[in-house]
Every structure is written in structure tokens, then in C-alpha cells.
Short mmCIF file of C-alpha atoms in Angstrom, two decimals:
data_model
loop_
_atom_site.label_atom_id
_atom_site.label_comp_id
_atom_site.label_asym_id
_atom_site.label_seq_id
_atom_site.Cartn_x
_atom_site.Cartn_y
_atom_site.Cartn_z
CA UNK A 1 105.24 279.57 167.09
CA UNK A 2 104.63 281.51 170.32
CA UNK A 3 105.26 280.51 173.94
CA UNK A 4 103.83 282.47 176.89
CA UNK A 5 105.62 283.43 180.04
CA UNK A 6 104.92 281.68 183.35
CA UNK A 7 101.31 282.24 184.51
CA UNK A 8 100.63 284.09 181.24
CA UNK A 9 98.28 283.31 178.34
CA UNK A 10 98.11 284.36 174.68
CA UNK A 11 95.60 287.14 175.40
CA UNK A 12 98.24 288.95 177.48
CA UNK A 13 100.34 289.37 174.32
CA UNK A 14 97.39 289.89 171.98
CA UNK A 15 98.61 293.12 170.37
CA UNK A 16 102.03 291.66 169.56
CA UNK A 17 100.65 288.43 168.09
CA UNK A 18 98.11 290.31 165.97
CA UNK A 19 100.82 292.69 164.78
CA UNK A 20 102.85 289.77 163.42
CA UNK A 21 99.71 288.38 161.80
CA UNK A 22 99.16 291.74 160.08
CA UNK A 23 102.50 291.19 158.30
CA UNK A 24 101.30 287.92 156.81
CA UNK A 25 102.57 285.46 159.40
CA UNK A 26 100.35 282.70 160.72
CA UNK A 27 100.79 282.85 164.50
CA UNK A 28 100.12 279.79 166.64
CA UNK A 29 100.20 280.47 170.37
CA UNK A 30 100.61 277.62 172.84
CA UNK A 31 97.51 277.71 175.07
CA UNK A 32 99.49 277.12 178.26
CA UNK A 33 101.39 279.13 180.84
CA UNK A 34 104.02 276.37 181.03
CA UNK A 35 105.59 276.52 177.56
CA UNK A 36 109.17 275.83 178.62
CA UNK A 37 109.44 272.39 177.05
CA UNK A 38 108.66 273.73 173.58
CA UNK A 39 106.37 270.75 172.97
CA UNK A 40 103.15 272.76 173.00
CA UNK A 41 104.69 275.26 170.58
CA UNK A 42 105.73 272.51 168.18
CA UNK A 43 102.22 271.05 168.41
CA UNK A 44 101.08 274.26 166.70
CA UNK A 45 103.39 273.54 163.76
CA UNK A 46 102.09 269.97 163.52
CA UNK A 47 98.48 271.16 163.60
CA UNK A 48 99.04 273.83 160.95
CA UNK A 49 100.78 271.36 158.64
CA UNK A 50 97.74 269.11 158.92
CA UNK A 51 95.36 271.99 158.25
CA UNK A 52 97.41 273.03 155.23
CA UNK A 53 96.66 269.69 153.63
CA UNK A 54 93.04 269.38 154.76
CA UNK A 55 90.41 270.38 152.19
CA UNK A 56 87.90 272.75 153.71
CA UNK A 57 90.32 274.25 156.23
CA UNK A 58 90.74 278.03 156.13
CA UNK A 59 94.49 277.27 156.05
CA UNK A 60 94.29 274.80 153.15
CA UNK A 61 97.19 275.50 150.78
CA UNK A 62 98.08 278.73 152.59
CA UNK A 63 100.82 277.60 155.02
CA UNK A 64 104.49 277.69 154.05
CA UNK A 65 105.66 274.85 156.27
CA UNK A 66 109.23 275.28 155.03
CA UNK A 67 109.60 278.60 156.91
CA UNK A 68 108.90 278.47 160.62
CA UNK A 69 110.09 280.71 163.45
CA UNK A 70 109.85 280.11 167.19
CA UNK A 71 109.60 282.90 169.75
CA UNK A 72 108.28 283.46 173.24
CA UNK A 73 108.65 285.47 176.43
CA UNK A 74 110.32 284.43 179.68
CA UNK A 75 109.59 280.71 180.19
CA UNK A 76 108.20 280.77 176.66
CA UNK A 77 111.51 282.25 175.50
CA UNK A 78 113.25 279.22 176.96
CA UNK A 79 110.60 277.10 175.25
CA UNK A 80 111.46 278.81 171.95
CA UNK A 81 115.06 277.68 172.37
CA UNK A 82 113.83 274.15 173.10
CA UNK A 83 111.54 274.24 170.05
CA UNK A 84 114.35 275.67 167.93
CA UNK A 85 116.15 272.33 168.11
CA UNK A 86 113.38 270.80 165.98
CA UNK A 87 114.43 270.51 162.31
CA UNK A 88 111.21 272.22 161.22
CA UNK A 89 112.15 275.48 162.97
CA UNK A 90 114.30 277.80 160.85
CA UNK A 91 114.96 280.67 163.26
CA UNK A 92 114.50 281.43 166.95
CA UNK A 93 113.79 284.65 168.88
CA UNK A 94 113.88 284.14 172.66
CA UNK A 95 112.57 287.25 174.44
CA UNK A 96 113.99 287.59 177.97
CA UNK A 97 114.26 283.78 178.04
CA UNK A 98 114.16 281.47 181.02
CA UNK A 99 116.78 278.72 181.43
CA UNK A 100 115.02 276.11 179.28
CA UNK A 101 116.46 274.78 176.05
CA UNK A 102 120.02 274.11 174.86
CA UNK A 103 121.71 276.68 172.66
CA UNK A 104 124.04 274.11 171.08
CA UNK A 105 120.96 272.29 169.71
CA UNK A 106 119.89 275.28 167.59
CA UNK A 107 120.55 274.89 163.86
CA UNK A 108 119.31 278.27 162.61
CA UNK A 109 119.91 281.97 163.30
CA UNK A 110 118.94 283.31 166.72
CA UNK A 111 118.03 286.77 168.03
CA UNK A 112 118.38 286.96 171.81
CA UNK A 113 116.48 289.84 173.41
CA UNK A 114 117.05 291.22 176.91
CA UNK A 115 115.81 294.14 179.02
CA UNK A 116 118.39 296.43 180.59
CA UNK A 117 116.33 296.77 183.81
CA UNK A 118 115.02 293.18 183.90
CA UNK A 119 115.52 291.90 187.44
CA UNK A 120 113.75 288.57 186.79
CA UNK A 121 115.71 287.41 183.73
CA UNK A 122 118.87 289.40 184.29
CA UNK A 123 120.69 290.04 181.00
CA UNK A 124 124.21 289.29 182.29
CA UNK A 125 123.10 286.04 183.95
CA UNK A 126 120.55 284.39 181.63
CA UNK A 127 120.67 286.04 178.20
CA UNK A 128 124.13 287.32 177.32
CA UNK A 129 125.88 284.03 178.27
CA UNK A 130 123.62 282.20 175.83
CA UNK A 131 124.57 284.57 173.04
CA UNK A 132 128.27 284.03 173.82
CA UNK A 133 128.00 280.25 173.31
CA UNK A 134 125.96 280.51 170.10
CA UNK A 135 128.98 280.66 167.81
CA UNK A 136 127.76 277.86 165.51
CA UNK A 137 124.85 279.90 164.05
CA UNK A 138 124.32 283.58 163.18
CA UNK A 139 123.46 285.18 166.53
CA UNK A 140 122.48 288.72 167.54
CA UNK A 141 122.11 290.01 171.09
CA UNK A 142 120.01 293.14 171.68
CA UNK A 143 119.36 294.69 175.09
CA UNK A 144 116.49 297.16 175.33
CA UNK A 145 117.33 300.35 177.20
CA UNK A 146 115.38 300.87 180.47
CA UNK A 147 113.16 297.85 179.74
CA UNK A 148 111.90 295.64 182.57
CA UNK A 149 110.68 292.05 182.39
CA UNK A 150 107.17 293.00 181.34
CA UNK A 151 108.15 295.10 178.30
CA UNK A 152 106.62 292.70 175.72
CA UNK A 153 103.22 292.42 177.45
CA UNK A 154 100.20 293.54 175.37
CA UNK A 155 101.79 294.99 172.20
CA UNK A 156 105.43 293.90 172.41
CA UNK A 157 106.81 297.27 173.45
CA UNK A 158 110.26 297.98 172.03
CA UNK A 159 110.56 294.34 170.99
CA UNK A 160 107.72 294.68 168.48
CA UNK A 161 109.71 296.22 165.63
CA UNK A 162 112.91 294.22 165.94
CA UNK A 163 111.11 290.86 166.08
CA UNK A 164 109.01 291.79 163.06
CA UNK A 165 112.12 292.77 161.09
CA UNK A 166 113.88 289.54 162.10
CA UNK A 167 111.04 287.34 160.93
CA UNK A 168 110.50 289.36 157.76
CA UNK A 169 114.14 288.88 156.84
CA UNK A 170 114.59 285.20 157.69
CA UNK A 171 111.11 283.99 156.70
CA UNK A 172 110.18 286.44 153.91
CA UNK A 173 113.57 287.47 152.42
CA UNK A 174 112.76 291.16 152.98
CA UNK A 175 115.94 293.16 152.11
CA UNK A 176 114.72 296.27 153.95
CA UNK A 177 114.38 294.22 157.13
CA UNK A 178 117.89 292.86 156.61
CA UNK A 179 119.30 296.39 156.53
CA UNK A 180 117.64 297.10 159.88
CA UNK A 181 119.55 294.21 161.46
CA UNK A 182 122.87 293.70 159.68
CA UNK A 183 125.75 295.40 157.91
CA UNK A 184 126.88 299.04 157.89
CA UNK A 185 123.29 300.29 157.69
CA UNK A 186 122.25 298.30 160.80
CA UNK A 187 119.35 300.35 162.16
CA UNK A 188 119.23 298.77 165.61
CA UNK A 189 122.95 299.46 166.04
CA UNK A 190 122.26 303.20 165.86
CA UNK A 191 118.92 303.25 167.67
CA UNK A 192 119.05 304.57 171.23
CA UNK A 193 116.25 302.20 172.23
CA UNK A 194 119.02 299.59 172.48
CA UNK A 195 121.70 299.85 175.17
CA UNK A 196 123.77 296.92 173.86
CA UNK A 197 123.76 295.28 170.41
CA UNK A 198 126.17 292.51 169.46
CA UNK A 199 126.64 290.36 166.36
CA UNK A 200 128.74 287.20 166.37
CA UNK A 201 131.11 286.39 163.50
CA UNK A 202 128.47 284.56 161.47
CA UNK A 203 126.01 287.45 161.88
CA UNK A 204 128.66 290.02 160.92
CA UNK A 205 129.22 288.10 157.67
CA UNK A 206 125.63 288.94 156.58
CA UNK A 207 125.84 292.03 154.41
CA UNK A 208 123.40 294.85 154.99
#
């Protein structure tokens, strides 16, 4: 489930959304530039569930409704946190998120992404504090080196690989993706694209 940033539309992130689709994910993008409530994102899950059961739909019998992730950029990142409170959503990836949503309402693992040079959603003010209060679920904080607020536009930038690995692990049980994120092999922990990577206690308990 994807949420756009303020004044943005799905086409602005087209390369990123199509990249996820190339890995076998069905991507529903809220067709609004005001995705902060998470409601439009969740409407995509409702629609897909209906199409999964509708004979004649191209999605008939092809949707795994038991594995759903929510992600978005800026206001849409805040919307992903809001959507992540829904029991249907298994994992959440807010990218440079706005202030929307309540971290305590999340019930699944969360990957919080920030940009080191983001002067709109400043990491120390709007992203890192949310990671610090997410001690009830596995949580990872990753700050992209030299990245500004528009890093994910078009193809996802440095966020493309890490988000794909996160969803492949939590929604597809991909062990190679797990090793990129957790344990002693943690690829992002050694990658200079990331200026700050943190795992809370529940995330550190996941073996690589």
C-alpha cells in the first residue's frame, strides 16, 4: 500500500512502484496527494481483497491478503504509520514520514527511513524520535547519507534496495533479504550509503 507525499501523485514515484511490482508485489497507490490519514491506502487493500474473490478479475485468486505492507513518502509516510494500525497490515515502512499516525498503534515490524540532509522532515526531529518509542515491535532506523527530502522521487534512490529487501523478508520469507537487514551479516550496517543504522532490542533478536 503506497501513500504519496504532499502535492505528489503516484506517477512521481513510478520507477519505485514498478520496481516493487517486478519482485512480485501487487502495489496499490493511493490516488491522492493527501494520504496522511491512511484511509485511501487502506481502501487499496479493501479493493484488492474484493478483486481477489471476483471471477473475471485479473487479480482473481492471485492476492495474498494475509501479507500486506504499508509504505509511503513524507505525508504518505505518516499515512503508512496510520495505516499500519489496521490489523490487515503486517509491516510498515515510513519513508521520511510526516507527523501523522501513532507509533504505539503499530502491531508489526517497522523500518523508519530518514535522509541525512533532509531539511523538511529532519531526522532528529520527526524520524528518530519515532524509532525510539517503537520498543513494542521490531524496529530499524536507517538514515541515508547525503540524502535530501526528494531522494525517493522517480526510482526510490538509495531507499529502493532497502525497502525491497524489507518487504521480501517480511512478506516473502526471503532469507537472503533477512541477511541484508539483520544479524552479524547485516549488509546495511556495513554499507556507506547509510550514515546511521539502529536496531531496537526486538530487531536485534532476529538472527541474520
